[in-house]
PDB file of C-alpha atoms and ligand atoms in Angstrom:
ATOM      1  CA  UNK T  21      35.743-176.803  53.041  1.00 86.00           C
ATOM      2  CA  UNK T  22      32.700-175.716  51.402  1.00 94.00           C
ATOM      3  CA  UNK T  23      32.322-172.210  52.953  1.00 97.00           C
ATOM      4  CA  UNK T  24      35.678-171.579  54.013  1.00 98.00           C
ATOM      5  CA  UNK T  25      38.683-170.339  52.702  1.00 97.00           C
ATOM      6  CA  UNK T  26      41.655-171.909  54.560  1.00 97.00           C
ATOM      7  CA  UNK T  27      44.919-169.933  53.338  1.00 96.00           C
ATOM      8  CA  UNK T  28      48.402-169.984  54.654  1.00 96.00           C
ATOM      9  CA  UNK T  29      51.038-167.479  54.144  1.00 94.00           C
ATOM     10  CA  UNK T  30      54.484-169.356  54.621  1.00 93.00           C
ATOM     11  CA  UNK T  31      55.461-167.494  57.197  1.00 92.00           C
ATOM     12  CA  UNK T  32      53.329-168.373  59.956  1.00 95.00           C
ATOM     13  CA  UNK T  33      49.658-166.603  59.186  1.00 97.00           C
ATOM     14  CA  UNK T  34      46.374-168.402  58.434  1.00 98.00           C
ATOM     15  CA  UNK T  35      43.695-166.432  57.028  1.00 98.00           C
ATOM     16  CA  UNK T  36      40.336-167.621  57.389  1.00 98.00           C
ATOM     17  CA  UNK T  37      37.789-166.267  55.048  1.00 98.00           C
ATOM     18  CA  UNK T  38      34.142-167.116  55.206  1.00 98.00           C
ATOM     19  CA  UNK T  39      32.782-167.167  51.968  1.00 98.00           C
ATOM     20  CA  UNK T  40      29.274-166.968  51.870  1.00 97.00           C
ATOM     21  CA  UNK T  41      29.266-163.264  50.195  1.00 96.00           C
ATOM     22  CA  UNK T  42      25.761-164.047  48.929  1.00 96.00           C
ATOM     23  CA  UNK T  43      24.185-164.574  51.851  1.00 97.00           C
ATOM     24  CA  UNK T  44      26.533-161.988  53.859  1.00 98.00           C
ATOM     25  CA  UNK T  45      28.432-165.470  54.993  1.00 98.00           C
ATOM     26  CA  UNK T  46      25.824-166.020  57.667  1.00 98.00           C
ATOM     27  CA  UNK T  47      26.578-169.122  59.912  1.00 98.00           C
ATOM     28  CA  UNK T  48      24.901-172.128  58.131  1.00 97.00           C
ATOM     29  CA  UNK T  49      25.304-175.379  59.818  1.00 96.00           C
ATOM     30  CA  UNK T  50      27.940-175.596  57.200  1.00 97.00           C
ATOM     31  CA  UNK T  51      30.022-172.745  57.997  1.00 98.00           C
ATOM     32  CA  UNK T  52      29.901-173.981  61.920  1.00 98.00           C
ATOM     33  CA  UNK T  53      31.474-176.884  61.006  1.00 98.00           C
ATOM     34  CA  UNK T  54      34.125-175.600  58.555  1.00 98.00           C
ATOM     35  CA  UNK T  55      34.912-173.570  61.208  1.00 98.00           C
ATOM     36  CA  UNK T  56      35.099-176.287  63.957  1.00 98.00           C
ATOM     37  CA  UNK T  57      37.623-178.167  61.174  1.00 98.00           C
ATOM     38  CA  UNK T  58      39.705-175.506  60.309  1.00 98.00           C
ATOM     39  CA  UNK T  59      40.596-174.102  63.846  1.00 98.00           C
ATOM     40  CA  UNK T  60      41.115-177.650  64.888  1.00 98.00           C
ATOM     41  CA  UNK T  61      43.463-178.199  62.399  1.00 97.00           C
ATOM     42  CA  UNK T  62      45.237-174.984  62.876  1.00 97.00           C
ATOM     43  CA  UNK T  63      45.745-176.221  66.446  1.00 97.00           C
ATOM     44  CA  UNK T  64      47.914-178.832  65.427  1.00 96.00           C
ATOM     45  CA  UNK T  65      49.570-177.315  62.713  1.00 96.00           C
ATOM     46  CA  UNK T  66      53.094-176.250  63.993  1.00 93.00           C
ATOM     47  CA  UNK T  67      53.237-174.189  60.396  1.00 94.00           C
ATOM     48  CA  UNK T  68      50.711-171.918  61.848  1.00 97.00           C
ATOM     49  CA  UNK T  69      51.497-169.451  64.347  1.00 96.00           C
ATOM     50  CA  UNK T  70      49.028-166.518  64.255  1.00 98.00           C
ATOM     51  CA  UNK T  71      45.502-166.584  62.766  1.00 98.00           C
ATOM     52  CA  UNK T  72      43.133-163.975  60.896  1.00 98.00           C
ATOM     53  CA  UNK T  73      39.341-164.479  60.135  1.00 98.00           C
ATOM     54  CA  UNK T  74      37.687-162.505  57.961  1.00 98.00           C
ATOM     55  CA  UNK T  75      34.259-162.765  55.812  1.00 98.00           C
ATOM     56  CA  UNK T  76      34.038-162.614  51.984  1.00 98.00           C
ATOM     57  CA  UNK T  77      33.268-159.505  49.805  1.00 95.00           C
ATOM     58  CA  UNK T  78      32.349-155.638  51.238  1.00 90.00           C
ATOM     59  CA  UNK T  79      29.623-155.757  52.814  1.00 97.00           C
ATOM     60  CA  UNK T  80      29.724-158.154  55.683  1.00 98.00           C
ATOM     61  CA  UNK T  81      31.928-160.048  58.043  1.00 98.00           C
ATOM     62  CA  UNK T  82      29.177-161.829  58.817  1.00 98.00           C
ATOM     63  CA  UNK T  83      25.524-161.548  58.988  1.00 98.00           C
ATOM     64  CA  UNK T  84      24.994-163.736  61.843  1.00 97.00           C
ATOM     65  CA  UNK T  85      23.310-167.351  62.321  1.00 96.00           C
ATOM     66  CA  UNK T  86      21.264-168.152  59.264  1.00 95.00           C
ATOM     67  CA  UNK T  87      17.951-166.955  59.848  1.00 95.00           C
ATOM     68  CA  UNK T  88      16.510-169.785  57.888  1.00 93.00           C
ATOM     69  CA  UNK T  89      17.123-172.102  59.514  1.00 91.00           C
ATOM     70  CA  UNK T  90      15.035-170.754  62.688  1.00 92.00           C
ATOM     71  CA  UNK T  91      11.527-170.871  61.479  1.00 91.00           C
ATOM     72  CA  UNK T  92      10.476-175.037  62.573  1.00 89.00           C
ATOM     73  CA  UNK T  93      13.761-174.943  65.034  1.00 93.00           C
ATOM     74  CA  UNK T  94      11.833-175.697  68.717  1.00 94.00           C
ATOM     75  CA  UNK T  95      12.899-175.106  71.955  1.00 96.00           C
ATOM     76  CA  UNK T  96      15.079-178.447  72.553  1.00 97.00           C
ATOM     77  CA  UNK T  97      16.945-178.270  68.652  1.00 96.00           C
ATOM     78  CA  UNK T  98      17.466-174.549  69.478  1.00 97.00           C
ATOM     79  CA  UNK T  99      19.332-175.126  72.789  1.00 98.00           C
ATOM     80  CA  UNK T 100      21.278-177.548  70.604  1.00 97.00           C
ATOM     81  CA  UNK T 101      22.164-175.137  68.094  1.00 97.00           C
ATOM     82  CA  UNK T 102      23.765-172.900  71.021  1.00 98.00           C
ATOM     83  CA  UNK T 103      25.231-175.518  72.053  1.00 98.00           C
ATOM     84  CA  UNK T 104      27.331-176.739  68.854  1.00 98.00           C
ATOM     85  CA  UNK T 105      27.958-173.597  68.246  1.00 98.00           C
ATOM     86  CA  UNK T 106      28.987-172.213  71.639  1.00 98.00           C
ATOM     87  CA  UNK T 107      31.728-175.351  71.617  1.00 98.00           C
ATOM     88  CA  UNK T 108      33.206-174.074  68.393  1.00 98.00           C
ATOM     89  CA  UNK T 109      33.415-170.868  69.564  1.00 98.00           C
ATOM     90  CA  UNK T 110      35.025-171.950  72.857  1.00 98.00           C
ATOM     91  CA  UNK T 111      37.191-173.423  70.422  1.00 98.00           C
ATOM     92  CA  UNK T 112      38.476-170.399  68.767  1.00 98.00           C
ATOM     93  CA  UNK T 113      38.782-168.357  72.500  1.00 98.00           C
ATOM     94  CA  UNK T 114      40.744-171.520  73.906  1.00 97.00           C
ATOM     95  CA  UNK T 115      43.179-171.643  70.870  1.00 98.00           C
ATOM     96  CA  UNK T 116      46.775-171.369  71.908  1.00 97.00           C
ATOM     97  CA  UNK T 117      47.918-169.172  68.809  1.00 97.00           C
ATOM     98  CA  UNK T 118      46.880-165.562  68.609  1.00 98.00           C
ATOM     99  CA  UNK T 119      43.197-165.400  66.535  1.00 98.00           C
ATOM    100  CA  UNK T 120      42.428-161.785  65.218  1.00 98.00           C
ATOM    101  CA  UNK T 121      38.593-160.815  63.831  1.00 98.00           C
ATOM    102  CA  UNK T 122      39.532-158.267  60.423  1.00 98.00           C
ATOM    103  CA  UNK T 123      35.796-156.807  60.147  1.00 98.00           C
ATOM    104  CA  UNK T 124      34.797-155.837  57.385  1.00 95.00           C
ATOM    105  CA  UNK T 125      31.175-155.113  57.320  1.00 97.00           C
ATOM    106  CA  UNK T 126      28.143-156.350  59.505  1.00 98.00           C
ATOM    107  CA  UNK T 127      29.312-158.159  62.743  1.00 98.00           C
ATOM    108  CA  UNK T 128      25.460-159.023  63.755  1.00 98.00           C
ATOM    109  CA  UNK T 129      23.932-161.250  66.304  1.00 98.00           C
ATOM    110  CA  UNK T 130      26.479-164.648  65.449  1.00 98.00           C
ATOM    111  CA  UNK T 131      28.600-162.534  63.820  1.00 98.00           C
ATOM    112  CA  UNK T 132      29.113-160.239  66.430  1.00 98.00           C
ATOM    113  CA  UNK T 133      29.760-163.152  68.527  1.00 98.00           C
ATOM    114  CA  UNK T 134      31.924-164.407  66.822  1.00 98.00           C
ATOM    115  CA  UNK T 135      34.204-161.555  66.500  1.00 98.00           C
ATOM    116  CA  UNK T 136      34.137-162.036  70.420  1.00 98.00           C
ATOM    117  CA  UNK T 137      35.494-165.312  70.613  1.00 98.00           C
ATOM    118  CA  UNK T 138      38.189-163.730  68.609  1.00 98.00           C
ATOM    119  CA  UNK T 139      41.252-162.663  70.607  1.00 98.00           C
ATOM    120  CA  UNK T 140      41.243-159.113  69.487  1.00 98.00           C
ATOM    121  CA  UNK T 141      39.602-157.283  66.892  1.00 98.00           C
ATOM    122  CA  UNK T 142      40.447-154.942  64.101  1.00 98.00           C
ATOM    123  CA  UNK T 143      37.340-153.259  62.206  1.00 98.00           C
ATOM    124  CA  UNK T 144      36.479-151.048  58.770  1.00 98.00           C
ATOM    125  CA  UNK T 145      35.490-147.574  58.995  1.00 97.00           C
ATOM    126  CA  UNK T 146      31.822-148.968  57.623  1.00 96.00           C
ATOM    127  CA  UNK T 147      32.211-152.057  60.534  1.00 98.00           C
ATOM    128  CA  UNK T 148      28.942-152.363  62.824  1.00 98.00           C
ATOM    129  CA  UNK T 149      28.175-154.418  65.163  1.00 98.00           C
ATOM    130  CA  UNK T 150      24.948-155.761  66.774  1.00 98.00           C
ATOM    131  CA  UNK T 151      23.271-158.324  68.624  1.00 98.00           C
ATOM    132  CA  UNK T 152      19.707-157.762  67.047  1.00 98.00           C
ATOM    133  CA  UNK T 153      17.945-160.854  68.070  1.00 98.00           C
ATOM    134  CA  UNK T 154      15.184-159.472  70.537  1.00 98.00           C
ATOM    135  CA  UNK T 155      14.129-157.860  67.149  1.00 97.00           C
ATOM    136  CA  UNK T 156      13.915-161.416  66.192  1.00 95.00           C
ATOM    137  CA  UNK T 157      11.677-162.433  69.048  1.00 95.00           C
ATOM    138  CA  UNK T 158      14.582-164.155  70.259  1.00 97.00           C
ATOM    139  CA  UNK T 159      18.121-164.151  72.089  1.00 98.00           C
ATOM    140  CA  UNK T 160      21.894-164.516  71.397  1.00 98.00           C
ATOM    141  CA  UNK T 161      22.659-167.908  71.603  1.00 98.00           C
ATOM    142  CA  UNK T 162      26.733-167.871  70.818  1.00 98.00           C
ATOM    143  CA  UNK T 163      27.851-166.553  73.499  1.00 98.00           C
ATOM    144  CA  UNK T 164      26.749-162.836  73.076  1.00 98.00           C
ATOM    145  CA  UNK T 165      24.998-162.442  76.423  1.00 98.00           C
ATOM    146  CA  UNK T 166      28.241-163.977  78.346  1.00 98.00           C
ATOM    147  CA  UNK T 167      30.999-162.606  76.226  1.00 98.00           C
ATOM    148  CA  UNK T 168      29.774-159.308  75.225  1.00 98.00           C
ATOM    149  CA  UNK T 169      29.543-157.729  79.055  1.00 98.00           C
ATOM    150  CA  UNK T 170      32.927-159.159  79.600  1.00 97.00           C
ATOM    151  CA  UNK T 171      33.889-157.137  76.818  1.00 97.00           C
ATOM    152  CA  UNK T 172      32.441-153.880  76.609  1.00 98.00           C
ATOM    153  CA  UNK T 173      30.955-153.601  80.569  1.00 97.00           C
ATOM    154  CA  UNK T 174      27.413-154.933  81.432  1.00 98.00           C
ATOM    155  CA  UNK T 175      25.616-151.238  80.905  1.00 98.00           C
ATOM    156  CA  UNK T 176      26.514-151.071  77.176  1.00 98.00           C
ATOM    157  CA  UNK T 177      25.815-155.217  76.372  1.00 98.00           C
ATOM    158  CA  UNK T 178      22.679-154.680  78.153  1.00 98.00           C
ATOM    159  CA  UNK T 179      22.197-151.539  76.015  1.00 98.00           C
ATOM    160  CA  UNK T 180      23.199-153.200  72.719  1.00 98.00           C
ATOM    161  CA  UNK T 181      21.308-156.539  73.627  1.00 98.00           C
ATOM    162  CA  UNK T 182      18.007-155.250  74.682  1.00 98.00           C
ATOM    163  CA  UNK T 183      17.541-152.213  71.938  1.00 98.00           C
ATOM    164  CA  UNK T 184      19.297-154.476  69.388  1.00 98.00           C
ATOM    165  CA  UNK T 185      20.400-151.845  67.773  1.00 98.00           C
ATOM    166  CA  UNK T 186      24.136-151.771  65.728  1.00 98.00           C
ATOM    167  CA  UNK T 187      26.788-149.709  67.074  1.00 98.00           C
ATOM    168  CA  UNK T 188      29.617-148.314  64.419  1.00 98.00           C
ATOM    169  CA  UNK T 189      33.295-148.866  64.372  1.00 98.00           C
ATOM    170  CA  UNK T 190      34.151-145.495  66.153  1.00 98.00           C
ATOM    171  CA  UNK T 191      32.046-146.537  69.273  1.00 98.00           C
ATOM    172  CA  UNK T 192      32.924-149.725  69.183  1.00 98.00           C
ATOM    173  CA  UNK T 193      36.595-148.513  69.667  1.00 98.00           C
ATOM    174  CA  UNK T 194      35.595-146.133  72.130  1.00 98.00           C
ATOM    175  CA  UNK T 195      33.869-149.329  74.420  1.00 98.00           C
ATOM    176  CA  UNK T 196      36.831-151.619  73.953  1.00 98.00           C
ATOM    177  CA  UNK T 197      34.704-153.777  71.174  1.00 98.00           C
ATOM    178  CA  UNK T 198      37.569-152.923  68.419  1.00 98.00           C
ATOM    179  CA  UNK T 199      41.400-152.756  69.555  1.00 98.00           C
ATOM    180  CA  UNK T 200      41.737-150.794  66.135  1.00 98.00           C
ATOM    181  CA  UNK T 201      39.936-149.047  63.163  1.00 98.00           C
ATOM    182  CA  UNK T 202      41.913-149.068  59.933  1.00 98.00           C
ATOM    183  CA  UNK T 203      40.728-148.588  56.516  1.00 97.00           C
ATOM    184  CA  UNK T 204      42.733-151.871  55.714  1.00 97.00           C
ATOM    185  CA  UNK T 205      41.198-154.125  58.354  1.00 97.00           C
ATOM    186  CA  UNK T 206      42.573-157.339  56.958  1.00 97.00           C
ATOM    187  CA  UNK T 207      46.339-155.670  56.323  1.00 97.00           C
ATOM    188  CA  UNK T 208      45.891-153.827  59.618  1.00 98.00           C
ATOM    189  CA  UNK T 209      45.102-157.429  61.739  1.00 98.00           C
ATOM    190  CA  UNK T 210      48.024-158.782  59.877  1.00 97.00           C
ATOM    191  CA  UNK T 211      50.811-156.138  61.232  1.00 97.00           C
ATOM    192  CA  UNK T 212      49.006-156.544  64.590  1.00 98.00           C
ATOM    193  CA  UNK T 213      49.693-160.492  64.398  1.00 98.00           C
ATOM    194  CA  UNK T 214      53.187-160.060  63.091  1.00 96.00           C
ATOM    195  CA  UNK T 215      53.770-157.728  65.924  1.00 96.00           C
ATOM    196  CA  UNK T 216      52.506-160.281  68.254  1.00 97.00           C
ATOM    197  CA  UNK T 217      54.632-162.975  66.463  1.00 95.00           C
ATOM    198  CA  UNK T 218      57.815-161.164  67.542  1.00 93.00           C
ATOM    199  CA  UNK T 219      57.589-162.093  70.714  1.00 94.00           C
ATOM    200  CA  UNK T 220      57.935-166.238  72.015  1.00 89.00           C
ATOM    201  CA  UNK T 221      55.279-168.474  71.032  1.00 91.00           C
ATOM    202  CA  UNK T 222      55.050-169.952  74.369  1.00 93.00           C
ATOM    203  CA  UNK T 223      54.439-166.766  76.390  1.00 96.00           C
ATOM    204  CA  UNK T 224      51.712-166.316  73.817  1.00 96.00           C
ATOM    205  CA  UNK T 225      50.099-168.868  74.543  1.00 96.00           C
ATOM    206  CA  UNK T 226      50.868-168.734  78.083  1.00 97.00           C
ATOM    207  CA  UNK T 227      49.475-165.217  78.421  1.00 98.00           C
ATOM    208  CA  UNK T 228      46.057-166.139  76.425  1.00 98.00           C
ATOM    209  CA  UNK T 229      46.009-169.224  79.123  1.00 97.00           C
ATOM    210  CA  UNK T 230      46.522-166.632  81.905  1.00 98.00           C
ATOM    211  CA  UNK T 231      44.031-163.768  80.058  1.00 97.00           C
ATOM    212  CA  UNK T 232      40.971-166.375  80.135  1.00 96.00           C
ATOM    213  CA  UNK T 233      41.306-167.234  84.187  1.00 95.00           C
ATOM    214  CA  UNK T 234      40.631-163.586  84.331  1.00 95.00           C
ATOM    215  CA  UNK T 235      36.853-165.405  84.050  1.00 91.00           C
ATOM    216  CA  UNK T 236      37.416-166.438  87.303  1.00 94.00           C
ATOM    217  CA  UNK T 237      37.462-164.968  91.065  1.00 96.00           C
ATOM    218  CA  UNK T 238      40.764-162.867  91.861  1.00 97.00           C
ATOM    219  CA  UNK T 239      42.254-165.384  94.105  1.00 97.00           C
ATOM    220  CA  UNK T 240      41.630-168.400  92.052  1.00 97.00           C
ATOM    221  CA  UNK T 241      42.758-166.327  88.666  1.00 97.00           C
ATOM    222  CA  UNK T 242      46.020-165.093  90.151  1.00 98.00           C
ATOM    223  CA  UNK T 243      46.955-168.686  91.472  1.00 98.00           C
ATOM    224  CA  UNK T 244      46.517-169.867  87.548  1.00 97.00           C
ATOM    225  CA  UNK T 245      48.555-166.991  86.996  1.00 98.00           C
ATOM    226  CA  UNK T 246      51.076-167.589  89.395  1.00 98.00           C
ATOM    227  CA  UNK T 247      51.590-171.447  87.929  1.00 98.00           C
ATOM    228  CA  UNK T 248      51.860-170.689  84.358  1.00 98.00           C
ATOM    229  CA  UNK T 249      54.627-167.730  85.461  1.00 97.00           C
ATOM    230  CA  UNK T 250      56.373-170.745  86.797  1.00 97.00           C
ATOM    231  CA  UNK T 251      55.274-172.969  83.688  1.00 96.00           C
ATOM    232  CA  UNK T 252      56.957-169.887  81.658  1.00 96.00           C
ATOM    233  CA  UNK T 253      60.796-169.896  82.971  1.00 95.00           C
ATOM    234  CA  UNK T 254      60.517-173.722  82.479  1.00 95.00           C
ATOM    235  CA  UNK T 255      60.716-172.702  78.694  1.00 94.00           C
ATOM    236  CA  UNK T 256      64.380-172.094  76.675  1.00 93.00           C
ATOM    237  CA  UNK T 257      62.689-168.611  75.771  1.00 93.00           C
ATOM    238  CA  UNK T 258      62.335-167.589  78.759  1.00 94.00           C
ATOM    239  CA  UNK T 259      66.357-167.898  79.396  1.00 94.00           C
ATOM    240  CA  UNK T 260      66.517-166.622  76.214  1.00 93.00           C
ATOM    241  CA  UNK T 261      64.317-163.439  76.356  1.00 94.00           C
ATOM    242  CA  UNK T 262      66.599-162.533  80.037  1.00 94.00           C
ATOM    243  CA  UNK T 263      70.266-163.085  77.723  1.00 96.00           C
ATOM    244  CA  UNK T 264      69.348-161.319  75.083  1.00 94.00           C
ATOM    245  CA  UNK T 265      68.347-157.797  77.040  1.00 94.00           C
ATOM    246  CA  UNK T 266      71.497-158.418  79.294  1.00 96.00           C
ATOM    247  CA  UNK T 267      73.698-159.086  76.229  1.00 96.00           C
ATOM    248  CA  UNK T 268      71.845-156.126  74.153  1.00 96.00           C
ATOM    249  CA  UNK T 269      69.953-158.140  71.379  1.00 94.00           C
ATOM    250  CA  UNK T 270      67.051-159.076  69.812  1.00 93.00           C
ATOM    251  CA  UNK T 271      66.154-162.356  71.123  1.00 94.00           C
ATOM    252  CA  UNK T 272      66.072-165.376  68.752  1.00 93.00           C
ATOM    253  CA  UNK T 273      62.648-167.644  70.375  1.00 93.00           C
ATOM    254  CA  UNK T 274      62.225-171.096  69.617  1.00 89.00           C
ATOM    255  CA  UNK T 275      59.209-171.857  71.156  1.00 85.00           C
ATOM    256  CA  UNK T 276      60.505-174.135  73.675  1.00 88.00           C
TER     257      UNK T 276
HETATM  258  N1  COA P  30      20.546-165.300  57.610  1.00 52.41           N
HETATM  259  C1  COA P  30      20.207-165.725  56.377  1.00 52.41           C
HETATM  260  N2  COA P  30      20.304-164.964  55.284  1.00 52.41           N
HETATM  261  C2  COA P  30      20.789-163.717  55.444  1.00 52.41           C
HETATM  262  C3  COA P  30      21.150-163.209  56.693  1.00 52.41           C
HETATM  263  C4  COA P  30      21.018-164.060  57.807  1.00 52.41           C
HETATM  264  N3  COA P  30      21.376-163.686  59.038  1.00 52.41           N
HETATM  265  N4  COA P  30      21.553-161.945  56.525  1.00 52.41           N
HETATM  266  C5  COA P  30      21.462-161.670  55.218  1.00 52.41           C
HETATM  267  N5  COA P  30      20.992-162.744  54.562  1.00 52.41           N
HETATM  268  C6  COA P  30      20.738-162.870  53.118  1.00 52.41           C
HETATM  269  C7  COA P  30      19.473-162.166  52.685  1.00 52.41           C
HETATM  270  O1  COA P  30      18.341-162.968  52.918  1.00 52.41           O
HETATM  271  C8  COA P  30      19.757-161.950  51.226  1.00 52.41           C
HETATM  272  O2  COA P  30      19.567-163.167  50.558  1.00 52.41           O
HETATM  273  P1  COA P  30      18.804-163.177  49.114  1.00 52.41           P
HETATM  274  O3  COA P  30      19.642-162.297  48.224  1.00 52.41           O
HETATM  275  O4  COA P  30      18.813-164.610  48.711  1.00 52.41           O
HETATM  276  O5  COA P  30      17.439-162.604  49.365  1.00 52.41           O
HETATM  277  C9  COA P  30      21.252-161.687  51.196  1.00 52.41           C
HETATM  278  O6  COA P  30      21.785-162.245  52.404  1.00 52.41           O
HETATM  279  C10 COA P  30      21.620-160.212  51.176  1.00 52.41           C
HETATM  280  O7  COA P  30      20.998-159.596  52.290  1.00 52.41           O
HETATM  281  P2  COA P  30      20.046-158.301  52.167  1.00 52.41           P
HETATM  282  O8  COA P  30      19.172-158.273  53.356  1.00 52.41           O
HETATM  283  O9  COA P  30      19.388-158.267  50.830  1.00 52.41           O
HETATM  284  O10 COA P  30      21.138-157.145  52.223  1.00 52.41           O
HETATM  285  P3  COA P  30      20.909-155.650  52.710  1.00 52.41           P
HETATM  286  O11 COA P  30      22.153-154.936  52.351  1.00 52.41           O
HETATM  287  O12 COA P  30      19.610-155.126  52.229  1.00 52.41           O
HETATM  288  O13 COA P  30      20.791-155.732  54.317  1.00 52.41           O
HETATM  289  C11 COA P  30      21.436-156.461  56.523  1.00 52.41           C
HETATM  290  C12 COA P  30      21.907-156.102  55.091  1.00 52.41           C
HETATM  291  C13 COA P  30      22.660-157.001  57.258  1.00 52.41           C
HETATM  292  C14 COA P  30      20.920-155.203  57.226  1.00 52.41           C
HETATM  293  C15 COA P  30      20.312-157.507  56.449  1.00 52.41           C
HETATM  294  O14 COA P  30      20.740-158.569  55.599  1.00 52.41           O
HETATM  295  C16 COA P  30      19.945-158.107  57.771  1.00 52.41           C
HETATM  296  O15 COA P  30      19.280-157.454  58.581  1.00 52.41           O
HETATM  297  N6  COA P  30      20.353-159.374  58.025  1.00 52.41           N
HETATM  298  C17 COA P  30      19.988-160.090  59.235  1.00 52.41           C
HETATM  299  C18 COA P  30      20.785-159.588  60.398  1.00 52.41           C
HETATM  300  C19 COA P  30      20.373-160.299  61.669  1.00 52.41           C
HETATM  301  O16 COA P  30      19.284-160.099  62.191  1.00 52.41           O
HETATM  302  N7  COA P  30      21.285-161.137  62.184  1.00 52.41           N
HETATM  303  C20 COA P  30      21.077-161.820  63.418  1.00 52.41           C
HETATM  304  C21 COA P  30      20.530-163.175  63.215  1.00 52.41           C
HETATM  305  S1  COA P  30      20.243-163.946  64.772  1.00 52.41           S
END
């Protein structure tokens, strides 16, 4: 991968690093599709249990969609371009392992969007984050007017999306845009993941399953939640996780 750095840990982590530090790793057509490869293939690697993205150098996690590429677009390519990259981002949100966003820098328009398809997000002191397309003449097109009110409430996306302008790490904390602020973003996502990674890989990914149907009506989400509760003591962990309070241990999971 071109534009991507795809590195494993041994013990379960996959950092993603977008390395475009030039350009403040906005989101060519190439980086779209390094990252549609590299989160499918962290799907179906067993090896990899909890995942970090990140963006290269100080300065940016990422600078959002490459603005060159928008000049000559036209209305039917540029509902295309949401498209292909709304599906990789659907991607990320749907993926059954833990993904956390370590932001570093800029998180603007696509960046900030993609941060939100992220499962949580950990930020620098010197983090902002923005949706300044209208500034652009245009609007966010990666999910950003969908994913950000679901987020943060509907009065501050509307705020953010319409003034376009960036919001710091402190207030993003404050509206539930960052889960943390550490000087350390990258370490600080990684003690968050291995924190997650304590606990069994299937009510992980149970419990993302169950988070997303919190898209849909009350009644409909807490029937999906009610079946994957059931899906959950079909598991060995789930026997597991019961014995080893009873019996005064730390569980062992296997993930089965
Ligand atoms: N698309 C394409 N190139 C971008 C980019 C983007 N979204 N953001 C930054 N770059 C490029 C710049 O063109 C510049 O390239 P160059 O050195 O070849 O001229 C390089 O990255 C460094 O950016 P620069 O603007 O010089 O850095 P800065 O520190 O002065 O400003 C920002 C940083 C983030 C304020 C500024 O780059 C910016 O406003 N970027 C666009 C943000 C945006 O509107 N994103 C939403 C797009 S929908």
């Amino acid at each position: 991968m071109d534009t991507l750095r795809y590195e494993t840990d041994g013990a379960g982590l996959l950092t993603l690093t977008i390395d475009r530090p030039d350009k403040l790793n906005a989101l060519s057509a190439g980086v779209i599709s390094d990252l549609d490869d590299a989160f499918r293939e962290a799907s179906a690697d067993d090896d990899v249990r909890g995942l970090l993205l990140t963006g290269a150098g100080e300065k940016a996690f990422v600078a959002g969609a490459d603005i060159s590429q928008f000049p000559d677009l036209g209305a039917a390519a540029a509902r295309r371009f949401a498209e292909r990259g709304q599906a990789v981002f659907s991607q990320i949100e749907q993926m059954p392992k833990p993904v956390v966003a370590a932001v570093n820098g800029v998180a603007l328009g696509g960046g900030c969007e993609l941060a939100l398809a992220c499962h949580l997000r950990v930020a620098s002191p010197s983090a902002q984050f923005g949706q300044p397309e209208a500034s652009l003449g245009i609007i966010p097109g990666y999910g950003g007017t969908q994913r950000l009110p679901r987020v943060v409430g509907r009065g501050v996306a509307t705020e953010m999306i319409l003034t376009g302008d960036p919001i710091g790490a402190e207030r993003a904390r404050e509206v539930g845009l960052v889960n943390r602020v550490a000087a350390d973003a990258a370490e600080a996502a990684r003690e968050l993941l291995r924190s997650i990674l304590e606990n069994g890989p299937e009510a992980i990914r149970l419990s993302l399953e169950a988070l997303r149907a919190s898209d849909q009506p009350l009644e409909a989400g807490l029937r999906h939640e009610a079946a994957l509760f059931g899906q959950a003591f079909a598991t060995d962990d789930a026997t597991e996780g019961a014995t080893a309070f009873l019996e005064g241990r730390e569980p062992a999971f296997e993930g089965r």
